[in-house]
């Protein structure tokens, strides 16, 4: 964990420097890969005069040419968003509003989270896929033609799923292909229909989804991890288009869930929780922030809302008084590996498991925070408060100490206005009572202090001149 905060530079000195990687060759079919015709129709149909183009790092090399073609075809002002505020899979409405953009064209992989303000067109980019090799790998993994399999894909390969379906459906009558959907469908879900992560498919198996296997087309990454944790009762196989190989996924889902449940236990022990704002564009993020604040207030925990951009160990290490962080982000970026962090980082669902007594672990894992809001499929109301004398005692599984887990209406951290301030010293100076202030008071070093009246006054003298390698008076001192 120490290497996450500082380094002695040894790794940089021992690193072998090879020749720079050659830039990727120019795309021969730029219009087809970026679907310029569909993008032009979207801008013209909406009558937009200012449009923002958002590219991930791996596609930025084509940004200038795509922007020039869009300007020539539409006559609109086109801006390229250089760096995203949070993850590149999310639409960066904040950066788009800086240039007063009326719409956003999002290129590359996307989490497909619904946006709050601006109209968005997703252009995933048509990455190449060997349909024949993918179908052959599927037959090797599922020799039984009666297998019930749901086919999922990364969005950059969604364009090829129709052709793959034509090859496999005649041989596998029980195969199900998911389709990519944008935003929330207006119609209510049918019985047995799954709508998650921008994917939609209907399961007609007698035992539901747990009777089906999953076949994923795409490279290993956060998307596949989210699928496996959410549908953890299904066996997974995958086909990697970059290597043209299929395999059965061997991720130990139970071990991963045990790690997440350990973080839930850490959240139960926490007294101060930092709410990390990991998105400003996903619809409902303000509602879930308010929901988490109310949940923590009822649980007797103090909360601080922090907007630090993309979280990393160095940033979060500045908040030593925080016991655990909860990250409010899109479903694809919620599962943050916090093994290198000074404090653990949990998801909103894991915080609900820790603080809401009415929510119990059922085996179904949720990564989309919108599922926790009122009116959603997984929302559970907070139970009424109970007196402390009637609360069932609970023991921490980590520290072995007694802890309070029942909800309350007036937690001790939320003092009435008349007692929220207290005298700090004999000068009648006022100080706010808070866990952060108490933590700072307990530290031996509290930063630079003025120490007025304690330091003797000295006259300013001439200092050294020059650079560190050779000051002007250095030779005279040695002689």
Tab-separated table of C-alpha atoms in Angstrom:
chain	number	residue	atom	x	y	z
A	1	UNK	CA	0.000	0.000	0.000
A	2	UNK	CA	2.926	2.335	0.629
A	3	UNK	CA	3.836	2.396	-3.068
A	4	UNK	CA	0.459	3.919	-3.797
A	5	UNK	CA	1.409	7.105	-1.922
A	6	UNK	CA	5.136	7.492	-2.599
A	7	UNK	CA	8.078	5.858	-4.333
A	8	UNK	CA	11.846	6.061	-3.995
A	9	UNK	CA	12.241	6.124	-7.773
A	10	UNK	CA	13.971	2.739	-7.991
A	11	UNK	CA	11.340	1.391	-10.381
A	12	UNK	CA	11.922	4.309	-12.756
A	13	UNK	CA	15.696	3.764	-12.694
A	14	UNK	CA	15.406	0.041	-13.421
A	15	UNK	CA	12.753	0.380	-16.114
A	16	UNK	CA	13.894	-0.715	-19.551
A	17	UNK	CA	13.050	1.838	-22.208
A	18	UNK	CA	12.319	0.385	-25.629
A	19	UNK	CA	11.396	2.002	-28.924
A	20	UNK	CA	8.200	3.995	-28.943
A	21	UNK	CA	5.150	2.113	-30.106
A	22	UNK	CA	4.151	2.898	-33.650
A	23	UNK	CA	0.971	4.935	-33.975
A	24	UNK	CA	-2.064	2.967	-35.117
A	25	UNK	CA	-2.562	2.954	-38.872
A	26	UNK	CA	-5.184	5.355	-40.213
A	27	UNK	CA	-8.621	3.839	-40.578
A	28	UNK	CA	-9.532	3.216	-44.189
A	29	UNK	CA	-13.284	3.472	-43.562
A	30	UNK	CA	-13.620	6.378	-41.170
A	31	UNK	CA	-17.224	7.062	-42.146
A	32	UNK	CA	-18.250	3.472	-41.530
A	33	UNK	CA	-16.390	2.997	-38.245
A	34	UNK	CA	-17.741	6.229	-36.707
A	35	UNK	CA	-21.138	6.080	-38.471
A	36	UNK	CA	-20.792	9.639	-39.715
A	37	UNK	CA	-24.052	9.426	-41.672
A	38	UNK	CA	-26.087	8.513	-38.583
A	39	UNK	CA	-24.366	11.227	-36.549
A	40	UNK	CA	-25.094	13.850	-39.225
A	41	UNK	CA	-28.763	12.821	-39.301
A	42	UNK	CA	-28.933	13.138	-35.501
A	43	UNK	CA	-27.506	16.677	-35.512
A	44	UNK	CA	-29.658	17.841	-38.421
A	45	UNK	CA	-32.808	16.229	-37.050
A	46	UNK	CA	-32.376	17.946	-33.684
A	47	UNK	CA	-31.430	21.308	-35.183
A	48	UNK	CA	-28.372	21.523	-32.905
A	49	UNK	CA	-25.978	24.413	-33.535
A	50	UNK	CA	-23.310	23.463	-30.981
A	51	UNK	CA	-22.259	19.840	-30.596
A	52	UNK	CA	-19.620	18.252	-28.340
A	53	UNK	CA	-17.720	15.129	-29.428
A	54	UNK	CA	-16.434	12.911	-26.613
A	55	UNK	CA	-13.686	10.412	-27.458
A	56	UNK	CA	-11.835	7.918	-25.243
A	57	UNK	CA	-8.043	8.101	-25.232
A	58	UNK	CA	-7.610	5.269	-27.732
A	59	UNK	CA	-9.732	7.066	-30.362
A	60	UNK	CA	-8.476	10.636	-29.897
A	61	UNK	CA	-6.187	10.288	-32.923
A	62	UNK	CA	-9.243	10.407	-35.197
A	63	UNK	CA	-11.003	13.230	-33.333
A	64	UNK	CA	-9.806	16.113	-35.521
A	65	UNK	CA	-10.803	14.447	-38.793
A	66	UNK	CA	-14.188	13.322	-37.486
A	67	UNK	CA	-14.889	16.827	-36.126
A	68	UNK	CA	-13.935	18.410	-39.468
A	69	UNK	CA	-16.309	16.102	-41.355
A	70	UNK	CA	-19.134	16.773	-38.915
A	71	UNK	CA	-18.702	20.540	-39.278
A	72	UNK	CA	-18.637	20.288	-43.060
A	73	UNK	CA	-21.761	18.104	-43.200
A	74	UNK	CA	-23.899	19.857	-40.572
A	75	UNK	CA	-22.661	23.444	-40.402
A	76	UNK	CA	-22.758	23.257	-36.599
A	77	UNK	CA	-19.973	24.298	-34.242
A	78	UNK	CA	-18.166	21.147	-33.147
A	79	UNK	CA	-16.050	20.872	-29.993
A	80	UNK	CA	-13.858	17.926	-28.981
A	81	UNK	CA	-13.842	17.180	-25.254
A	82	UNK	CA	-10.201	16.634	-24.297
A	83	UNK	CA	-10.364	14.924	-20.887
A	84	UNK	CA	-13.352	13.453	-19.092
A	85	UNK	CA	-14.300	14.554	-15.591
A	86	UNK	CA	-14.819	10.949	-14.484
A	87	UNK	CA	-14.854	7.679	-16.481
A	88	UNK	CA	-14.739	7.807	-20.265
A	89	UNK	CA	-17.703	5.415	-20.430
A	90	UNK	CA	-20.000	8.131	-19.005
A	91	UNK	CA	-21.256	11.110	-20.975
A	92	UNK	CA	-19.406	14.189	-19.684
A	93	UNK	CA	-22.234	16.712	-19.514
A	94	UNK	CA	-20.150	19.018	-17.312
A	95	UNK	CA	-17.464	19.535	-19.953
A	96	UNK	CA	-20.115	19.856	-22.675
A	97	UNK	CA	-21.896	22.612	-20.742
A	98	UNK	CA	-18.636	24.587	-20.539
A	99	UNK	CA	-18.976	25.265	-24.275
A	100	UNK	CA	-22.791	25.564	-24.107
A	101	UNK	CA	-23.211	22.436	-26.242
A	102	UNK	CA	-26.754	21.467	-27.150
A	103	UNK	CA	-25.983	17.756	-27.696
A	104	UNK	CA	-23.211	15.223	-27.177
A	105	UNK	CA	-21.874	12.566	-29.541
A	106	UNK	CA	-20.263	9.902	-27.362
A	107	UNK	CA	-17.759	7.652	-29.148
A	108	UNK	CA	-16.319	4.344	-28.005
A	109	UNK	CA	-17.288	1.990	-25.139
A	110	UNK	CA	-20.166	3.243	-22.989
A	111	UNK	CA	-21.942	2.213	-19.804
A	112	UNK	CA	-25.261	3.390	-21.336
A	113	UNK	CA	-26.338	5.147	-18.150
A	114	UNK	CA	-29.203	7.579	-18.845
A	115	UNK	CA	-28.234	11.254	-18.837
A	116	UNK	CA	-29.958	14.120	-17.060
A	117	UNK	CA	-29.893	17.131	-19.369
A	118	UNK	CA	-28.435	16.862	-22.865
A	119	UNK	CA	-29.534	14.616	-25.752
A	120	UNK	CA	-26.881	12.006	-26.505
A	121	UNK	CA	-26.034	9.828	-29.488
A	122	UNK	CA	-23.816	6.808	-28.781
A	123	UNK	CA	-21.440	5.728	-31.534
A	124	UNK	CA	-19.621	2.674	-30.237
A	125	UNK	CA	-17.293	2.156	-33.176
A	126	UNK	CA	-17.510	-1.031	-35.186
A	127	UNK	CA	-14.607	-3.081	-33.910
A	128	UNK	CA	-13.804	-6.124	-36.103
A	129	UNK	CA	-15.145	-9.541	-35.086
A	130	UNK	CA	-14.493	-12.886	-36.761
A	131	UNK	CA	-18.054	-14.234	-36.845
A	132	UNK	CA	-17.028	-17.690	-38.043
A	133	UNK	CA	-14.408	-18.170	-35.334
A	134	UNK	CA	-16.786	-16.870	-32.662
A	135	UNK	CA	-19.504	-19.319	-33.737
A	136	UNK	CA	-16.964	-22.160	-33.762
A	137	UNK	CA	-15.835	-21.282	-30.222
A	138	UNK	CA	-19.480	-21.236	-29.093
A	139	UNK	CA	-20.034	-24.743	-30.492
A	140	UNK	CA	-16.934	-26.016	-28.687
A	141	UNK	CA	-18.056	-24.547	-25.368
A	142	UNK	CA	-21.674	-25.714	-25.709
A	143	UNK	CA	-21.772	-29.047	-27.583
A	144	UNK	CA	-25.309	-29.735	-26.331
A	145	UNK	CA	-27.649	-28.162	-28.901
A	146	UNK	CA	-30.425	-27.863	-26.285
A	147	UNK	CA	-28.346	-25.619	-24.010
A	148	UNK	CA	-30.021	-22.495	-22.716
A	149	UNK	CA	-27.506	-19.721	-23.291
A	150	UNK	CA	-27.816	-15.920	-23.154
A	151	UNK	CA	-25.388	-14.152	-25.496
A	152	UNK	CA	-24.051	-10.822	-24.226
A	153	UNK	CA	-21.510	-8.598	-25.911
A	154	UNK	CA	-19.444	-5.495	-25.384
A	155	UNK	CA	-21.087	-2.550	-27.094
A	156	UNK	CA	-18.244	-2.224	-29.619
A	157	UNK	CA	-19.210	-5.640	-31.029
A	158	UNK	CA	-22.982	-5.146	-30.941
A	159	UNK	CA	-23.031	-4.434	-34.678
A	160	UNK	CA	-22.046	-8.066	-35.412
A	161	UNK	CA	-24.544	-9.820	-33.143
A	162	UNK	CA	-27.219	-9.998	-35.838
A	163	UNK	CA	-24.987	-12.055	-38.138
A	164	UNK	CA	-23.889	-14.289	-35.258
A	165	UNK	CA	-27.538	-14.855	-34.361
A	166	UNK	CA	-28.296	-15.986	-37.905
A	167	UNK	CA	-25.567	-18.621	-37.685
A	168	UNK	CA	-26.383	-20.013	-34.231
A	169	UNK	CA	-30.184	-19.806	-33.930
A	170	UNK	CA	-30.907	-22.657	-36.401
A	171	UNK	CA	-28.638	-24.971	-34.375
A	172	UNK	CA	-29.552	-23.804	-30.859
A	173	UNK	CA	-33.317	-23.348	-30.422
A	174	UNK	CA	-32.961	-22.145	-26.801
A	175	UNK	CA	-30.317	-19.480	-27.418
A	176	UNK	CA	-31.167	-15.889	-26.405
A	177	UNK	CA	-29.461	-12.799	-27.811
A	178	UNK	CA	-29.522	-9.610	-25.788
A	179	UNK	CA	-29.929	-6.274	-27.503
A	180	UNK	CA	-28.482	-2.915	-26.604
A	181	UNK	CA	-30.995	-0.282	-25.493
A	182	UNK	CA	-30.451	3.426	-24.929
A	183	UNK	CA	-31.937	4.988	-21.815
A	184	UNK	CA	-34.924	3.553	-19.970
A	185	UNK	CA	-37.539	1.813	-22.149
A	186	UNK	CA	-40.954	3.475	-21.772
A	187	UNK	CA	-42.857	0.190	-21.499
A	188	UNK	CA	-42.895	-1.810	-18.263
A	189	UNK	CA	-40.797	-4.969	-18.160
A	190	UNK	CA	-42.478	-8.242	-19.115
A	191	UNK	CA	-42.376	-11.287	-16.814
A	192	UNK	CA	-38.940	-12.867	-17.157
A	193	UNK	CA	-37.469	-9.846	-18.954
A	194	UNK	CA	-34.066	-8.565	-17.842
A	195	UNK	CA	-33.110	-4.899	-18.253
A	196	UNK	CA	-29.686	-4.104	-16.854
A	197	UNK	CA	-26.479	-2.430	-18.012
A	198	UNK	CA	-28.169	-1.202	-21.172
A	199	UNK	CA	-29.000	-4.791	-22.185
A	200	UNK	CA	-32.464	-6.235	-22.642
A	201	UNK	CA	-33.477	-9.886	-23.143
A	202	UNK	CA	-36.398	-12.173	-22.331
A	203	UNK	CA	-35.831	-15.462	-20.463
A	204	UNK	CA	-38.487	-18.139	-20.910
A	205	UNK	CA	-36.721	-20.951	-19.043
A	206	UNK	CA	-38.845	-22.663	-16.350
A	207	UNK	CA	-36.322	-21.835	-13.619
A	208	UNK	CA	-35.643	-18.326	-14.852
A	209	UNK	CA	-32.225	-16.871	-15.494
A	210	UNK	CA	-30.425	-19.219	-13.097
A	211	UNK	CA	-31.141	-22.104	-15.513
A	212	UNK	CA	-29.213	-20.326	-18.270
A	213	UNK	CA	-25.519	-19.998	-19.060
A	214	UNK	CA	-23.931	-16.746	-20.234
A	215	UNK	CA	-21.710	-16.311	-23.294
A	216	UNK	CA	-19.895	-12.971	-23.466
A	217	UNK	CA	-18.296	-11.539	-26.609
A	218	UNK	CA	-15.613	-9.037	-25.668
A	219	UNK	CA	-12.330	-8.567	-23.869
A	220	UNK	CA	-11.830	-9.082	-20.154
A	221	UNK	CA	-12.663	-5.984	-18.120
A	222	UNK	CA	-15.116	-4.218	-15.819
A	223	UNK	CA	-18.099	-5.002	-18.041
A	224	UNK	CA	-17.580	-8.753	-17.746
A	225	UNK	CA	-16.883	-8.473	-14.005
A	226	UNK	CA	-20.166	-6.605	-13.450
A	227	UNK	CA	-22.064	-9.225	-15.423
A	228	UNK	CA	-20.546	-12.070	-13.411
A	229	UNK	CA	-21.204	-10.477	-10.022
A	230	UNK	CA	-24.758	-9.450	-10.890
A	231	UNK	CA	-25.744	-12.779	-12.447
A	232	UNK	CA	-23.567	-14.790	-10.067
A	233	UNK	CA	-25.745	-17.905	-10.239
A	234	UNK	CA	-25.005	-18.416	-13.942
A	235	UNK	CA	-21.907	-20.030	-15.438
A	236	UNK	CA	-19.972	-17.774	-17.804
A	237	UNK	CA	-17.945	-18.333	-20.944
A	238	UNK	CA	-16.382	-15.718	-23.173
A	239	UNK	CA	-14.853	-15.122	-26.593
A	240	UNK	CA	-12.043	-12.590	-26.904
A	241	UNK	CA	-12.099	-11.032	-30.408
A	242	UNK	CA	-8.513	-9.799	-30.051
A	243	UNK	CA	-7.156	-13.350	-29.666
A	244	UNK	CA	-10.035	-15.263	-31.358
A	245	UNK	CA	-10.172	-17.679	-28.445
A	246	UNK	CA	-13.048	-18.859	-26.306
A	247	UNK	CA	-12.792	-20.004	-22.713
A	248	UNK	CA	-14.801	-20.792	-19.611
A	249	UNK	CA	-14.450	-17.973	-17.109
A	250	UNK	CA	-12.687	-19.051	-13.947
A	251	UNK	CA	-13.228	-15.926	-11.836
A	252	UNK	CA	-13.975	-17.085	-8.318
A	253	UNK	CA	-17.263	-15.247	-7.911
A	254	UNK	CA	-17.737	-16.527	-4.363
A	255	UNK	CA	-14.346	-15.184	-3.341
A	256	UNK	CA	-15.086	-11.832	-4.952
A	257	UNK	CA	-18.426	-11.634	-3.134
A	258	UNK	CA	-16.741	-12.562	0.159
A	259	UNK	CA	-14.378	-9.636	-0.359
A	260	UNK	CA	-17.337	-7.308	-0.976
A	261	UNK	CA	-19.143	-8.629	2.140
A	262	UNK	CA	-16.012	-7.945	4.169
A	263	UNK	CA	-16.252	-4.325	3.012
A	264	UNK	CA	-19.874	-4.304	4.185
A	265	UNK	CA	-18.655	-5.281	7.646
A	266	UNK	CA	-16.116	-2.443	7.542
A	267	UNK	CA	-18.942	-0.053	6.659
A	268	UNK	CA	-20.940	-1.249	9.687
A	269	UNK	CA	-18.013	-0.369	11.956
A	270	UNK	CA	-17.472	3.069	10.393
A	271	UNK	CA	-18.445	6.223	12.247
A	272	UNK	CA	-17.483	8.755	9.547
A	273	UNK	CA	-18.381	8.064	5.917
A	274	UNK	CA	-17.160	10.003	2.896
A	275	UNK	CA	-19.623	10.108	-0.015
A	276	UNK	CA	-17.564	10.320	-3.218
A	277	UNK	CA	-19.345	11.954	-6.132
A	278	UNK	CA	-18.175	9.846	-9.070
A	279	UNK	CA	-20.586	11.182	-11.671
A	280	UNK	CA	-22.355	14.431	-12.480
A	281	UNK	CA	-24.225	13.220	-15.534
A	282	UNK	CA	-26.018	9.977	-14.665
A	283	UNK	CA	-29.698	10.545	-14.033
A	284	UNK	CA	-30.666	10.185	-10.375
A	285	UNK	CA	-27.264	10.853	-8.831
A	286	UNK	CA	-28.600	13.765	-6.767
A	287	UNK	CA	-31.431	11.589	-5.472
A	288	UNK	CA	-29.082	8.824	-4.379
A	289	UNK	CA	-26.797	11.360	-2.662
A	290	UNK	CA	-29.745	12.572	-0.602
A	291	UNK	CA	-30.800	8.977	0.032
A	292	UNK	CA	-27.353	8.055	1.353
A	293	UNK	CA	-27.179	11.144	3.583
A	294	UNK	CA	-30.529	10.275	5.137
A	295	UNK	CA	-29.507	6.632	5.542
A	296	UNK	CA	-26.293	7.601	7.333
A	297	UNK	CA	-28.085	10.154	9.507
A	298	UNK	CA	-30.603	7.517	10.620
A	299	UNK	CA	-27.767	5.060	11.268
A	300	UNK	CA	-25.973	7.547	13.544
A	301	UNK	CA	-22.992	8.044	11.248
A	302	UNK	CA	-21.477	11.350	10.172
A	303	UNK	CA	-21.180	11.899	6.410
A	304	UNK	CA	-19.165	14.256	4.245
A	305	UNK	CA	-19.809	14.722	0.526
A	306	UNK	CA	-16.578	14.913	-1.483
A	307	UNK	CA	-16.059	15.759	-5.169
A	308	UNK	CA	-12.456	14.838	-6.000
A	309	UNK	CA	-12.751	13.840	-9.653
A	310	UNK	CA	-11.289	10.444	-10.470
A	311	UNK	CA	-10.465	8.854	-7.085
A	312	UNK	CA	-6.975	7.536	-6.389
A	313	UNK	CA	-5.137	6.547	-3.181
A	314	UNK	CA	-3.242	9.849	-2.861
A	315	UNK	CA	-6.393	11.975	-3.047
A	316	UNK	CA	-8.409	9.979	-0.534
A	317	UNK	CA	-5.470	9.691	1.886
A	318	UNK	CA	-5.957	13.390	2.659
A	319	UNK	CA	-9.171	12.551	4.554
A	320	UNK	CA	-7.771	10.540	7.449
A	321	UNK	CA	-10.821	11.081	9.650
A	322	UNK	CA	-13.019	9.161	7.181
A	323	UNK	CA	-13.438	5.481	8.067
A	324	UNK	CA	-14.948	4.311	4.779
A	325	UNK	CA	-15.870	5.867	1.432
A	326	UNK	CA	-18.937	5.152	-0.702
A	327	UNK	CA	-18.589	5.807	-4.424
A	328	UNK	CA	-21.606	7.093	-6.351
A	329	UNK	CA	-20.784	6.309	-9.965
A	330	UNK	CA	-22.176	4.495	-12.968
A	331	UNK	CA	-22.654	0.735	-12.741
A	332	UNK	CA	-19.435	0.069	-14.662
A	333	UNK	CA	-17.204	2.200	-12.409
A	334	UNK	CA	-18.811	1.444	-9.032
A	335	UNK	CA	-16.691	-1.641	-8.312
A	336	UNK	CA	-13.449	0.083	-7.392
A	337	UNK	CA	-10.575	-2.126	-6.226
A	338	UNK	CA	-9.607	-0.375	-2.997
A	339	UNK	CA	-6.821	-2.741	-1.951
A	340	UNK	CA	-4.247	0.055	-2.437
A	341	UNK	CA	-6.365	2.677	-0.678
A	342	UNK	CA	-5.871	3.804	2.904
A	343	UNK	CA	-9.598	3.341	3.568
A	344	UNK	CA	-12.021	0.915	1.858
A	345	UNK	CA	-14.368	2.111	-0.891
A	346	UNK	CA	-17.838	0.538	-1.058
A	347	UNK	CA	-20.831	0.848	-3.369
A	348	UNK	CA	-24.213	2.373	-2.409
A	349	UNK	CA	-25.716	-1.115	-2.326
A	350	UNK	CA	-23.063	-2.309	0.118
A	351	UNK	CA	-23.673	0.718	2.322
A	352	UNK	CA	-27.377	-0.138	2.361
A	353	UNK	CA	-26.544	-3.680	3.425
A	354	UNK	CA	-24.528	-2.217	6.286
A	355	UNK	CA	-26.963	0.462	7.496
A	356	UNK	CA	-30.474	-0.646	6.538
A	357	UNK	CA	-31.632	-3.462	8.858
A	358	UNK	CA	-34.509	-4.271	6.508
A	359	UNK	CA	-32.160	-5.145	3.636
A	360	UNK	CA	-30.655	-8.623	3.782
A	361	UNK	CA	-28.168	-10.389	1.565
A	362	UNK	CA	-30.127	-12.571	-0.876
A	363	UNK	CA	-27.344	-13.507	-3.278
A	364	UNK	CA	-28.347	-10.839	-5.806
A	365	UNK	CA	-25.681	-8.155	-6.182
A	366	UNK	CA	-26.604	-4.660	-7.411
A	367	UNK	CA	-24.202	-2.183	-9.005
A	368	UNK	CA	-26.713	0.331	-10.403
A	369	UNK	CA	-27.526	2.832	-7.653
A	370	UNK	CA	-30.829	3.737	-9.328
A	371	UNK	CA	-32.198	0.348	-8.249
A	372	UNK	CA	-32.073	1.566	-4.628
A	373	UNK	CA	-34.216	4.681	-5.118
A	374	UNK	CA	-37.935	4.831	-4.261
A	375	UNK	CA	-40.034	3.286	-6.997
A	376	UNK	CA	-37.202	1.083	-8.279
A	377	UNK	CA	-37.222	-2.707	-8.368
A	378	UNK	CA	-34.896	-3.189	-5.382
A	379	UNK	CA	-35.942	-0.289	-3.140
A	380	UNK	CA	-36.560	-1.185	0.511
A	381	UNK	CA	-37.988	1.365	2.922
A	382	UNK	CA	-36.100	2.139	6.102
A	383	UNK	CA	-37.795	0.599	9.153
A	384	UNK	CA	-39.029	2.865	11.938
A	385	UNK	CA	-36.644	3.842	14.705
A	386	UNK	CA	-36.607	1.804	17.902
A	387	UNK	CA	-35.454	2.832	21.394
A	388	UNK	CA	-31.890	1.983	22.281
A	389	UNK	CA	-33.063	-0.173	25.181
A	390	UNK	CA	-34.986	-2.451	22.784
A	391	UNK	CA	-32.213	-2.748	20.198
A	392	UNK	CA	-30.617	-6.143	19.665
A	393	UNK	CA	-26.907	-5.989	20.574
A	394	UNK	CA	-24.459	-6.587	17.749
A	395	UNK	CA	-20.759	-7.476	17.748
A	396	UNK	CA	-18.303	-6.488	15.058
A	397	UNK	CA	-16.838	-9.445	13.194
A	398	UNK	CA	-13.615	-7.487	12.644
A	399	UNK	CA	-12.848	-5.786	15.961
A	400	UNK	CA	-14.953	-7.961	18.298
A	401	UNK	CA	-16.404	-4.845	19.935
A	402	UNK	CA	-20.046	-3.998	20.577
A	403	UNK	CA	-21.623	-1.617	18.082
A	404	UNK	CA	-24.940	0.092	17.464
A	405	UNK	CA	-26.803	-1.037	14.337
A	406	UNK	CA	-30.384	0.080	14.930
A	407	UNK	CA	-31.835	3.150	13.240
A	408	UNK	CA	-32.715	6.274	15.151
A	409	UNK	CA	-34.491	9.550	14.526
A	410	UNK	CA	-32.049	11.853	16.345
A	411	UNK	CA	-28.532	10.398	16.236
A	412	UNK	CA	-25.974	11.681	18.658
A	413	UNK	CA	-23.920	13.235	15.851
A	414	UNK	CA	-26.875	15.456	14.868
A	415	UNK	CA	-27.124	17.657	17.934
A	416	UNK	CA	-29.827	20.291	18.337
A	417	UNK	CA	-28.946	23.779	17.184
A	418	UNK	CA	-28.637	25.011	20.767
A	419	UNK	CA	-25.886	22.485	21.572
A	420	UNK	CA	-24.142	22.163	18.207
A	421	UNK	CA	-21.576	24.765	19.324
A	422	UNK	CA	-19.469	24.582	22.465
A	423	UNK	CA	-16.895	26.799	24.158
A	424	UNK	CA	-13.390	25.876	23.071
A	425	UNK	CA	-11.378	27.761	25.721
A	426	UNK	CA	-11.574	30.520	28.340
A	427	UNK	CA	-11.759	33.232	25.650
A	428	UNK	CA	-15.308	32.139	24.836
A	429	UNK	CA	-14.294	31.109	21.318
A	430	UNK	CA	-16.822	28.767	19.736
A	431	UNK	CA	-16.024	25.488	18.005
A	432	UNK	CA	-18.311	23.114	16.176
A	433	UNK	CA	-18.530	19.587	17.533
A	434	UNK	CA	-17.795	17.145	14.704
A	435	UNK	CA	-15.853	13.907	14.232
A	436	UNK	CA	-13.445	15.669	11.880
A	437	UNK	CA	-12.676	18.362	14.470
A	438	UNK	CA	-12.247	15.736	17.192
A	439	UNK	CA	-9.859	13.794	14.959
A	440	UNK	CA	-7.804	16.916	14.276
A	441	UNK	CA	-7.731	17.701	18.007
A	442	UNK	CA	-6.277	14.267	18.756
A	443	UNK	CA	-3.405	14.590	16.292
A	444	UNK	CA	0.027	15.539	17.617
A	445	UNK	CA	0.906	17.573	14.510
A	446	UNK	CA	-1.783	19.929	13.289
A	447	UNK	CA	0.010	21.828	10.571
A	448	UNK	CA	1.906	25.112	10.706
A	449	UNK	CA	0.996	27.200	13.738
A	450	UNK	CA	1.597	30.898	14.260
A	451	UNK	CA	2.644	30.624	17.929
A	452	UNK	CA	2.148	34.352	18.461
A	453	UNK	CA	4.241	35.717	21.345
A	454	UNK	CA	6.213	32.476	21.718
A	455	UNK	CA	8.829	32.911	18.966
A	456	UNK	CA	11.575	35.566	19.442
A	457	UNK	CA	11.727	38.280	16.790
A	458	UNK	CA	14.944	38.238	14.714
A	459	UNK	CA	16.275	40.651	12.143
A	460	UNK	CA	16.193	39.586	8.489
A	461	UNK	CA	19.626	38.664	7.107
A	462	UNK	CA	21.012	38.109	3.645
A	463	UNK	CA	20.465	34.542	2.476
A	464	UNK	CA	22.255	32.365	-0.034
A	465	UNK	CA	22.214	33.182	-3.744
A	466	UNK	CA	22.602	30.945	-6.731
A	467	UNK	CA	21.424	27.419	-7.481
A	468	UNK	CA	21.531	24.371	-5.239
A	469	UNK	CA	24.435	22.756	-7.077
A	470	UNK	CA	26.726	25.759	-6.522
A	471	UNK	CA	25.802	28.719	-4.278
A	472	UNK	CA	27.829	31.900	-4.712
A	473	UNK	CA	29.345	31.777	-1.209
A	474	UNK	CA	29.970	28.011	-1.206
A	475	UNK	CA	33.672	28.263	-2.179
A	476	UNK	CA	34.482	30.884	0.479
A	477	UNK	CA	32.962	28.728	3.218
A	478	UNK	CA	35.148	25.747	2.296
A	479	UNK	CA	38.340	27.863	2.284
